[in-house]
Coordinates of C-alpha atoms (C1' of nucleotides) in Angstrom, one line a residue:
Chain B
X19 CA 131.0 118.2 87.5
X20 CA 130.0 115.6 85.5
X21 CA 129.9 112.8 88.3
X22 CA 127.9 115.1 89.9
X23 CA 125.1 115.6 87.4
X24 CA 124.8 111.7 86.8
X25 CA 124.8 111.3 90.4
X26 CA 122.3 113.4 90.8
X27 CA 120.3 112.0 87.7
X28 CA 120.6 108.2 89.3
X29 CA 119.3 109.5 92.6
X30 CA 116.0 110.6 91.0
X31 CA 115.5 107.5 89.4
X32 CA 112.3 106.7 90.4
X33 CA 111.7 108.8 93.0
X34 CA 108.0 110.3 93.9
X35 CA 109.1 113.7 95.1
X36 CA 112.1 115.6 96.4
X37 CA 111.7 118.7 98.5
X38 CA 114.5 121.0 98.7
X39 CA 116.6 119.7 95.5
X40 CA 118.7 122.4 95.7
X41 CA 119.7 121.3 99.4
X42 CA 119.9 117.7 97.9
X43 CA 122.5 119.1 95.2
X44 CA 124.9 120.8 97.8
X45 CA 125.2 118.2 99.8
X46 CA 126.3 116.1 97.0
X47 CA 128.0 118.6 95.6
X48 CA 129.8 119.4 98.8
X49 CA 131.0 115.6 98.9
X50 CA 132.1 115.2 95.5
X51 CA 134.8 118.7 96.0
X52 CA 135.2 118.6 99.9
X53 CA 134.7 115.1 100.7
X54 CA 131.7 116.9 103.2
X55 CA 129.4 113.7 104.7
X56 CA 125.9 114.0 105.6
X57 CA 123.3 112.2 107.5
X58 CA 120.2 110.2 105.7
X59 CA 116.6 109.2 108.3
X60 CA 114.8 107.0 107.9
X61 CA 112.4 105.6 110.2
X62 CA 110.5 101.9 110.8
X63 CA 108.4 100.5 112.8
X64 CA 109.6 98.6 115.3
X65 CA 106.9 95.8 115.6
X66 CA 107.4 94.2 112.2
X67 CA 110.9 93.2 111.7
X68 CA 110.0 91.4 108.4
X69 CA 111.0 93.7 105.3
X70 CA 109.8 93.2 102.3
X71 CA 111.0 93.8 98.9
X72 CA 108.1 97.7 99.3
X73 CA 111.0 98.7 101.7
X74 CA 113.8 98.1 100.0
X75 CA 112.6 100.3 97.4
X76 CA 113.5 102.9 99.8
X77 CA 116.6 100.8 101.0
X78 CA 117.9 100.9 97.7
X79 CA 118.0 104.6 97.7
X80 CA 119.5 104.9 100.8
X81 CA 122.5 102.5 99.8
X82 CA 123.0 104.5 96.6
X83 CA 123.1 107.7 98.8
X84 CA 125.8 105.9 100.7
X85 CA 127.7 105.4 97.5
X86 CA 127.8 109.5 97.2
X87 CA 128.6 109.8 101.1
X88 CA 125.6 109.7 103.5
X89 CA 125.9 108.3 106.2
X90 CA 122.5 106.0 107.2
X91 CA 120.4 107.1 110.3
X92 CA 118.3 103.9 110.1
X93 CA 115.7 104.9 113.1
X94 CA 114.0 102.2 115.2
X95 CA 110.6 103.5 116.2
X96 CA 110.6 102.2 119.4
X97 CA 108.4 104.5 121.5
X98 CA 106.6 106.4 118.6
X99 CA 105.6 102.0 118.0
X100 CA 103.2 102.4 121.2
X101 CA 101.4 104.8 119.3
X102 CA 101.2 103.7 115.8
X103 CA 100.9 106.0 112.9
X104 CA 97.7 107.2 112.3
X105 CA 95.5 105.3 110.3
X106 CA 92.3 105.3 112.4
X107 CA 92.5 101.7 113.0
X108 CA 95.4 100.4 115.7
X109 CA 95.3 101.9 118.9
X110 CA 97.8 102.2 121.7
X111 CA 99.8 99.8 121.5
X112 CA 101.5 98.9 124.5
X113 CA 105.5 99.1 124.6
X114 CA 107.3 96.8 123.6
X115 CA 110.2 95.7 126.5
X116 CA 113.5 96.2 126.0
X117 CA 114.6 92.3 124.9
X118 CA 112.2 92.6 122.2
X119 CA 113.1 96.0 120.9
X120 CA 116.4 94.3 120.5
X121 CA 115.7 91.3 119.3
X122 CA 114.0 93.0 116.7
X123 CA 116.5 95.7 115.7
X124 CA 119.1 92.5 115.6
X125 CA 116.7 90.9 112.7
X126 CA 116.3 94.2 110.9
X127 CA 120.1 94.7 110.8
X128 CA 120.3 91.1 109.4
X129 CA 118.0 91.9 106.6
X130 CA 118.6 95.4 106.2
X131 CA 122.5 94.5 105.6
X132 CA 121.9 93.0 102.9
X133 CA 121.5 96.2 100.8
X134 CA 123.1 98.7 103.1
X135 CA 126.8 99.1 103.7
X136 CA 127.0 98.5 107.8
X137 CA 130.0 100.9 107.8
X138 CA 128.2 103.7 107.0
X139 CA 124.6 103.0 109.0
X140 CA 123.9 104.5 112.7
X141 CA 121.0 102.5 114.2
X142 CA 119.1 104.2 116.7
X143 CA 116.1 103.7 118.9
X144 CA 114.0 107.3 119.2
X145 CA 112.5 106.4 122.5
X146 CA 116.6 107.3 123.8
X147 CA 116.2 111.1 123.0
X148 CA 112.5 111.0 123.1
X149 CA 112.3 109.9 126.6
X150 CA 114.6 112.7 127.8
X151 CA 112.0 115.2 126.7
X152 CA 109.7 114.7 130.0
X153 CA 106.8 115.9 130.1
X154 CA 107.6 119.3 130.1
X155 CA 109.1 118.6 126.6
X156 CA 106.4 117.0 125.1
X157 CA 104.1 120.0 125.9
X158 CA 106.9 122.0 124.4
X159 CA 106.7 120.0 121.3
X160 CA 102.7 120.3 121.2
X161 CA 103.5 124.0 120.8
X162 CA 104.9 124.4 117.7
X163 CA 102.2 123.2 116.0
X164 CA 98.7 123.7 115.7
X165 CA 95.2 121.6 115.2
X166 CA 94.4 123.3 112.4
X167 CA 97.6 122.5 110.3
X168 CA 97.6 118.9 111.8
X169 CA 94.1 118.1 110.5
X170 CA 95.0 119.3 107.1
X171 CA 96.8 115.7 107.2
X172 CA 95.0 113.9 104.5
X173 CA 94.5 110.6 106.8
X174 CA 93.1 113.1 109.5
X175 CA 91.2 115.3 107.5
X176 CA 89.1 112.6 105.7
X177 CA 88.7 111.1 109.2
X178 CA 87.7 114.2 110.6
X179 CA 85.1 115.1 107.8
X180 CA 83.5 112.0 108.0
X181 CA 83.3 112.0 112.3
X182 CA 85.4 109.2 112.6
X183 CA 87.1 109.6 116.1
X184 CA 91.0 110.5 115.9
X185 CA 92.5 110.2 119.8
X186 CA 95.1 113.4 120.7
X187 CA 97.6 110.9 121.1
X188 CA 97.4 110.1 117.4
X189 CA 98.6 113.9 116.9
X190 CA 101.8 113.1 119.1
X191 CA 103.1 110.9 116.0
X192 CA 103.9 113.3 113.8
X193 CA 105.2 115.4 116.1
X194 CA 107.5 113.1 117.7
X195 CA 108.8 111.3 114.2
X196 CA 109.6 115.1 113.4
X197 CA 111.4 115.6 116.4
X198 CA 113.6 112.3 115.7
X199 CA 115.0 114.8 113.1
X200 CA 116.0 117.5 115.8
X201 CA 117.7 115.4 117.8
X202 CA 119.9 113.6 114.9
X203 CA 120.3 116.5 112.7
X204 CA 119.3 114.7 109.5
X205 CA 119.7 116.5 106.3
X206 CA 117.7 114.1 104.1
X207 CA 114.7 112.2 105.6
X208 CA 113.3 109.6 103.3
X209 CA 110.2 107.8 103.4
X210 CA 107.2 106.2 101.1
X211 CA 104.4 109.2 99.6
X212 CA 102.7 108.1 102.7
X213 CA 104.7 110.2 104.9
X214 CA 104.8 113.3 103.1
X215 CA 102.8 115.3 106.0
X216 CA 105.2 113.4 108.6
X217 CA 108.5 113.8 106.7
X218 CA 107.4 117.7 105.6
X219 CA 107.1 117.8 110.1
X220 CA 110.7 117.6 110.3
X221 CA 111.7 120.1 108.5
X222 CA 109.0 122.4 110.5
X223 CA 110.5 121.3 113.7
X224 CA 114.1 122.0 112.9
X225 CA 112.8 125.1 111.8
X226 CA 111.4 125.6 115.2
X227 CA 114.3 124.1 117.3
X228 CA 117.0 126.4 115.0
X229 CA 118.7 123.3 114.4
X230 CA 120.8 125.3 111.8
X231 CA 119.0 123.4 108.8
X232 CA 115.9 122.3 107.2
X233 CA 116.1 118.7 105.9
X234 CA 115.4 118.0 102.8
X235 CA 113.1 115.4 102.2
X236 CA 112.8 112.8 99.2
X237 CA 110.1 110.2 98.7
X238 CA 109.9 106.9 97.4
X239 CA 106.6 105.7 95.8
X240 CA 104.6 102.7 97.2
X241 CA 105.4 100.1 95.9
X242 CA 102.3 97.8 94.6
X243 CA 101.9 94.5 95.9
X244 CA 101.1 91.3 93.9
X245 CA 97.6 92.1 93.3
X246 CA 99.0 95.4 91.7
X247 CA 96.5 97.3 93.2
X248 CA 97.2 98.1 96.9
X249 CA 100.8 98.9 98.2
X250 CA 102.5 96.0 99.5
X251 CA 102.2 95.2 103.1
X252 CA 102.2 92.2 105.1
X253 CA 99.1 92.7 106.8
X254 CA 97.4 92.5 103.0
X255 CA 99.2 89.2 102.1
X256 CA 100.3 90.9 99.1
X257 CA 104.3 91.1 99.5
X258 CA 107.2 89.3 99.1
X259 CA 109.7 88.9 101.7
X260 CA 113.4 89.6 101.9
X261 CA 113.1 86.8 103.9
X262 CA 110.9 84.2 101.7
X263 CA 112.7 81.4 100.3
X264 CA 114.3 81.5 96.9
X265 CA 111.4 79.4 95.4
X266 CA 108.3 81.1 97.0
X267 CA 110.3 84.6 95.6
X268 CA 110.5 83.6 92.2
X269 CA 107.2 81.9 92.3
X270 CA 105.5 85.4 93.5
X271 CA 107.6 87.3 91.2
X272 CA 106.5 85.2 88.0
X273 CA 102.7 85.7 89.4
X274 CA 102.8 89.5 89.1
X275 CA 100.8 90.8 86.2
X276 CA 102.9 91.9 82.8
X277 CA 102.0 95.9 83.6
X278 CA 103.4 95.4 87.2
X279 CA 106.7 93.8 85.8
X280 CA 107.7 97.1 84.4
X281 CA 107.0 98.5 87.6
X282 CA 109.1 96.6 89.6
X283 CA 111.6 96.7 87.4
X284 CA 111.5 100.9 87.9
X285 CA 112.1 100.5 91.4
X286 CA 114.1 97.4 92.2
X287 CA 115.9 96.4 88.9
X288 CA 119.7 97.7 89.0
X289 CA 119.4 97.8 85.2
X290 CA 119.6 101.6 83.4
X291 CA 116.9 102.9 82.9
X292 CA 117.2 102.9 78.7
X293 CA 118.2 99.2 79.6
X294 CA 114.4 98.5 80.8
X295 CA 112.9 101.0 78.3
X296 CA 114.8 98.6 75.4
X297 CA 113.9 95.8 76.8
X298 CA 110.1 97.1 77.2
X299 CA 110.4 97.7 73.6
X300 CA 111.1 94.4 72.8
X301 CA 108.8 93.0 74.4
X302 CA 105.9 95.0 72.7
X303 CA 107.3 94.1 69.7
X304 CA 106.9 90.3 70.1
X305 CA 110.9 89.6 70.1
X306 CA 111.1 88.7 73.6
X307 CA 108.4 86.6 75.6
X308 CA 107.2 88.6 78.9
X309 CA 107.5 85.5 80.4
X310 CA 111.2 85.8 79.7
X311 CA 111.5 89.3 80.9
X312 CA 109.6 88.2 84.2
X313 CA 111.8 85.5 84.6
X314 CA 115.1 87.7 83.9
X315 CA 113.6 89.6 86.8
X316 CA 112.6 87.3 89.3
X317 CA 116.4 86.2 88.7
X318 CA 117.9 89.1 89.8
X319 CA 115.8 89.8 92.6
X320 CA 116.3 86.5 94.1
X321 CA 120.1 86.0 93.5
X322 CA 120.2 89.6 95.3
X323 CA 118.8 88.0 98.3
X324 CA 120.3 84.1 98.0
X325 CA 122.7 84.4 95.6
X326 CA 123.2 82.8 92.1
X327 CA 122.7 79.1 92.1
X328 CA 119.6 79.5 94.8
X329 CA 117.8 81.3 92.0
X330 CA 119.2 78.6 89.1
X331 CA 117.5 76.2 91.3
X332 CA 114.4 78.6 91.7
X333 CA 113.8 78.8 88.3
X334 CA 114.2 74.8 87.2
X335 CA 112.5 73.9 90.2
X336 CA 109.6 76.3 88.5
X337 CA 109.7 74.9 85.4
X338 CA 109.6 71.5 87.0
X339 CA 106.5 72.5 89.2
X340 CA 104.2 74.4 86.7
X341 CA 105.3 74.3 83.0
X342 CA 105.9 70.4 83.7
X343 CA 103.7 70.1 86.0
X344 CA 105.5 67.5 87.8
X345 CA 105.8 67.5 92.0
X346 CA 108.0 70.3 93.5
X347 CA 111.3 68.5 94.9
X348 CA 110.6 69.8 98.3
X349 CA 107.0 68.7 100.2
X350 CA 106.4 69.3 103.8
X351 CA 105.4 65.5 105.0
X352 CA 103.4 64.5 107.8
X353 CA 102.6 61.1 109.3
X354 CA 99.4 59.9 110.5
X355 CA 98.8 56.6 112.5
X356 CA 95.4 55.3 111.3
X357 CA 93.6 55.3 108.4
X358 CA 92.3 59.3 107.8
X359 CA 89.4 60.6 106.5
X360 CA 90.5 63.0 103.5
X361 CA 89.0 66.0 104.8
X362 CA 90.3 65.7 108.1
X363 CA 94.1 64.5 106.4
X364 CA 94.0 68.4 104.2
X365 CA 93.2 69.5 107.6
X366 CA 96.1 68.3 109.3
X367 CA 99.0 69.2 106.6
X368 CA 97.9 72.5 106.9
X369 CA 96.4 72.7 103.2
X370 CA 93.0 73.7 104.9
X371 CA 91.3 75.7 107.3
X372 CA 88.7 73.6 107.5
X373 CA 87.0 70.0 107.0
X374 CA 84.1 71.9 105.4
X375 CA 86.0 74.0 103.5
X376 CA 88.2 71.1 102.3
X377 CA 84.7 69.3 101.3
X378 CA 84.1 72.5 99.2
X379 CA 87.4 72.1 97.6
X380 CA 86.8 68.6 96.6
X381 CA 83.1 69.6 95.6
X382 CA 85.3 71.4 93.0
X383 CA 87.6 69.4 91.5
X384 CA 90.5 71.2 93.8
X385 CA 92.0 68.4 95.5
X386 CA 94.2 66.1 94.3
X387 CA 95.2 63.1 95.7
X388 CA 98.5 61.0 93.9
X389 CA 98.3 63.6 91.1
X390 CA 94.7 62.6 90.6
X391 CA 91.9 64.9 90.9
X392 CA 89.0 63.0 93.4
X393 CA 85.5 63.8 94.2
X394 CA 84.6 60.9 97.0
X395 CA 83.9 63.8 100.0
X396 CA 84.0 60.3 102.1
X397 CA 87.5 58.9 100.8
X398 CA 89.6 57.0 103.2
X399 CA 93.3 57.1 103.1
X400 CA 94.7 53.9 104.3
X401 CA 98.1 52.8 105.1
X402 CA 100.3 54.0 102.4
X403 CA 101.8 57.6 100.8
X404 CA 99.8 59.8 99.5
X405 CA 100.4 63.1 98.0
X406 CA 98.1 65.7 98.7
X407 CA 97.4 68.9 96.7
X408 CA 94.7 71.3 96.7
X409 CA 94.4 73.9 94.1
X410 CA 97.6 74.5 92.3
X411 CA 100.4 75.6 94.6
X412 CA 99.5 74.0 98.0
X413 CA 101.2 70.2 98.1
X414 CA 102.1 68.1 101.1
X415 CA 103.2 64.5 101.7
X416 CA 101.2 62.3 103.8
X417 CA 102.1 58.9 105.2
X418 CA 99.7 56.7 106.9
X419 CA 100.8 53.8 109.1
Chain N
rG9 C1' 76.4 116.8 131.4
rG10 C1' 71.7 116.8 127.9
rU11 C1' 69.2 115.1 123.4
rG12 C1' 69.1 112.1 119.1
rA13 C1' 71.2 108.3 115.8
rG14 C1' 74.0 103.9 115.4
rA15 C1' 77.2 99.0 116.3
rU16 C1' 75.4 92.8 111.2
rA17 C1' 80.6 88.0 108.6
rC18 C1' 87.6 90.1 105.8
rU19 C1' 85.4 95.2 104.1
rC20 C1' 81.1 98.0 102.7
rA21 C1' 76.0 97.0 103.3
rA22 C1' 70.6 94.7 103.3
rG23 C1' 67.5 92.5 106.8
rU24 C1' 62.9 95.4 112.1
rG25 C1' 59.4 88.3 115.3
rG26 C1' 59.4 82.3 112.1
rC27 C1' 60.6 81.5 104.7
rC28 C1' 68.0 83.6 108.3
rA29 C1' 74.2 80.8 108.4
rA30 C1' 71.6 85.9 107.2
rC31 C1' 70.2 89.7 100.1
rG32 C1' 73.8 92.5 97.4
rA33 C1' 78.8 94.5 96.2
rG34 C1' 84.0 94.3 96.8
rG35 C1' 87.8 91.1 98.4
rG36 C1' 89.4 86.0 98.8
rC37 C1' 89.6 80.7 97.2
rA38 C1' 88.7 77.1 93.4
rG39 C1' 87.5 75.4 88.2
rA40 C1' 87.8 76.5 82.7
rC41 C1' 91.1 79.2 79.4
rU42 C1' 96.5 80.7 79.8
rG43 C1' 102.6 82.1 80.3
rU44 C1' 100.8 80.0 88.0
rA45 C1' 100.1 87.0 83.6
rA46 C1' 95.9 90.1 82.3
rA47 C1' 90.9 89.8 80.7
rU48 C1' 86.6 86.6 80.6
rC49 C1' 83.0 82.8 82.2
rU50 C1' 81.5 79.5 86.4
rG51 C1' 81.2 77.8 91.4
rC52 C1' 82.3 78.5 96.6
rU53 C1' 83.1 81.9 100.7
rG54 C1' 80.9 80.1 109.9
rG55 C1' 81.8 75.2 111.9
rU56 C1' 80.9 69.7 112.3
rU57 C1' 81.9 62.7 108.8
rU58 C1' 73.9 63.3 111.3
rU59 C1' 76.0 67.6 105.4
rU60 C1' 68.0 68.5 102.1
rA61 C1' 71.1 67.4 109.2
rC62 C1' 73.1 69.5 113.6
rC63 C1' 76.0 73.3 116.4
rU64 C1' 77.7 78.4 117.1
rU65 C1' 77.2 83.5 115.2
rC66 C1' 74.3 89.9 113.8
rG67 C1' 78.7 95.1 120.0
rA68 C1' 78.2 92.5 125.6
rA69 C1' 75.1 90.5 129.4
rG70 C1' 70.3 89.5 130.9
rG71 C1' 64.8 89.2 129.8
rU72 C1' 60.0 88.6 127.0
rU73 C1' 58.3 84.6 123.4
rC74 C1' 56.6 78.1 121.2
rG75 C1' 60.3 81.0 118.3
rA76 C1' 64.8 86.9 118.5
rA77 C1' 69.8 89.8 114.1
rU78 C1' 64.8 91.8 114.7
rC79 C1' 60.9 93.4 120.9
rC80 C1' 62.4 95.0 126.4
rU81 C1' 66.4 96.2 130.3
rU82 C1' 71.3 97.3 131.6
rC83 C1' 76.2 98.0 130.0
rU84 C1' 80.4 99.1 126.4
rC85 C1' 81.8 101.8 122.2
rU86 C1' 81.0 105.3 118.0
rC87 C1' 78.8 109.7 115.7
rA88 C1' 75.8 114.3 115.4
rC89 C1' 73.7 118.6 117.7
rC90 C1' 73.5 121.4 122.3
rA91 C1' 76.5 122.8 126.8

RNA sequence: GGUGAGAUACUCAAGUGGCCAACGAGGGCAGACUGUAAAUCUGCUGGUUUUUACCUUCGAAGGUUCGAAUCCUUCUCUCACCA
């Protein structure tokens, strides 16, 4: 009885919401005395392979419901992609064909992996069941719902109000992400706060197709990105990558603000949580540098996704870099075969947009050539090596013939 | 289908014949200060080695004019009311 409480207690560790606790406490409670399994959803897009550490919030919950005997329905949304979730903005997209569908559920199994246990995760593509439906099926599935409960959608409802155009076949979404959990039986969906209206849908829909249960549902908060004000997405520039190498991890980590730190260490620190509340403590109380606690952070996060030495090296390599302030060991080079302009060489390593914008830059004391900061808009680069830097992350090598 | 309103840069939003590469706000970038934090202050924020200049841009295409984001025509899209 007692596994069971704690169980229960480390599964609501930073969760937003659960609906249906009580349904979320048989099922555990039906593993821990019959050895009963059960199925977790969860849904992604199948357009943008690249996770980011905002979904492995939610990872991380699904891999500890593994621990206590889920079994992972990791759902590729390959035809509700074409439409895109509502949010006023994308339209139809068109499908994607089947090499890329796959291609793509190949890279999420190679990052996903990494947190969840492959022995206990089912991946699945919806358009396999949703595609079966027909037409006849789909107007079946418009049925059980109506256009007055859809609008009370918050994303629809402000659009709605304000007579911003929302296209019918932004209705189908919901609809048909509920309907995933018909035809897999789920008994816990999870998703961010986001997807309370679409998550609440499957339940509504098992309802109406007497699956024989209602799924419960449990959400994950947003995670913020590292401007700590919007949630992190790629399309916002604000995330950090499972993928990103060990040095640009650690680098974003450390540029988080001090209030976010305790954030992210809620939601993707495996320490206790009176571990991060004594820790907290110290920090307010001067015995331990934030700094330190950031770094303790960005250590584990990055030796989760590259292992111990990577993140040694991460963190010297930052100390080298920006408490030293010495050269990073690792600069992209380029070559050039005539003497450059220095506009046009930021321009070609890639540390501009622009040759006027790179004039700005040196306007203001941004560039840097050699370690030296220059303000001749007109400099020439002859033959030789030059480092180039422009503000203070963006480095490259250059060397002129 | 009818009537009316509208579409300006990453976003919001001014500008209704020349002073417009286009006010302002947010965002972003950079500098100072720091712990590459936060806060604060400052500058920049279409492109181009003619840089007090030139070129391209205000939904799209044409037109009027010495000159158009601004006026006219057609088209596309959005919204409101009516049906």
């Amino acid at each position: 009885m007692k596994m069971l409480e704690s169980a229960l207690e480390e599964i609501k560790r930073g969760v937003s919401e659960i609906i249906d606790e009580k349904r979320v406490a048989l099922l555990l409670k039906n593993y821990f005395e019959k050895g009963e399994e059960y199925f977790v959803k969860a849904g992604f897009d199948p357009t943008a392979p690249d996770l980011h550490l905002g979904h492995t919030v939610l990872l991380q919950k699904m891999s500890l419901f593994q621990k206590y005997g889920a079994t992972v329905q990791f759902i590729i949304g390959d035809f509700t992609g074409m439409i895109g979730d509502p949010t006023g903005k994308n339209e139809t997209r068109k499908k994607l064909d089947r090499q890329t569908v796959i291609k793509n559920a190949k890279s999420y199994e190679e990052q996903v992996f990494k947190i969840l246990d492959p022995k206990k995760t089912e991946i699945l593509f919806n358009s396999s069941w949703i595609e079966k439906l027909g037409s006849s099926g789909m107007l079946e599935l418009t049925t059980t719902f109506n256009v007055a409960r859809m609008l009370e959608r918050e994303d629809f409802e402000k659009r709605y109000k304000s007579g911003a155009s929302i296209s019918i076949s932004e209705f189908l979404y919901p609809l048909l992400q509920g309907y995933d959990s018909v035809a897999i039986k789920s008994d816990i969906e999870m998703g961010g706060t986001d997807q309370k209206f679409n998550l609440l849908m499957g339940r509504h829909l098992q309802r109406a197709y007497s699956v024989g249960k209602e799924q419960a549902v449990v959400m994950m908060p947003l995670l913020e990105g590292l401007d700590g004000v919007n949630k992190m997405s790629k399309s916002l520039g604000n995330y950090i990558g499972v993928t990103d190498a060990p040095n640009d991890m650690f680098g974003k980590i450390l540029s988080i603000s001090d209030d976010l730190m305790w954030r992210y260490y809620e939601l993707l620190s495996s320490l206790s949580i009176s571990q991060i509340e004594s820790l907290k403590q110290k920090v307010d109380s001067g015995v331990i540098h934030p700094k330190v606690a950031k770094e303790n952070l960005a250590i584990e996060i990055v030796t989760r996704y590259h292992g111990d030495n990577e993140a040694a090296d991460a963190k010297k390599e930052f100390e080298k870099v920006h408490s030293k302030n010495q050269l990073p060991s690792d600069i992209a080079e380029f070559e050039a075969q005539d003497s450059k302009w220095i506009a046009q060489a930021l321009v070609d390593c890639g540390l501009e947009p622009s040759t006027s914008q790179a004039r700005r830059d040196i306007k203001q004391n941004a560039v840097s050539v050699n370690q030296k900061k220059i303000s001749d808009q007109q400099l020439q680069l002859d033959s030789g090596e030059y480092i180039l830097q422009v503000g203070k992350r963006k480095f490259a090598k250059l060397k002129v013939k």
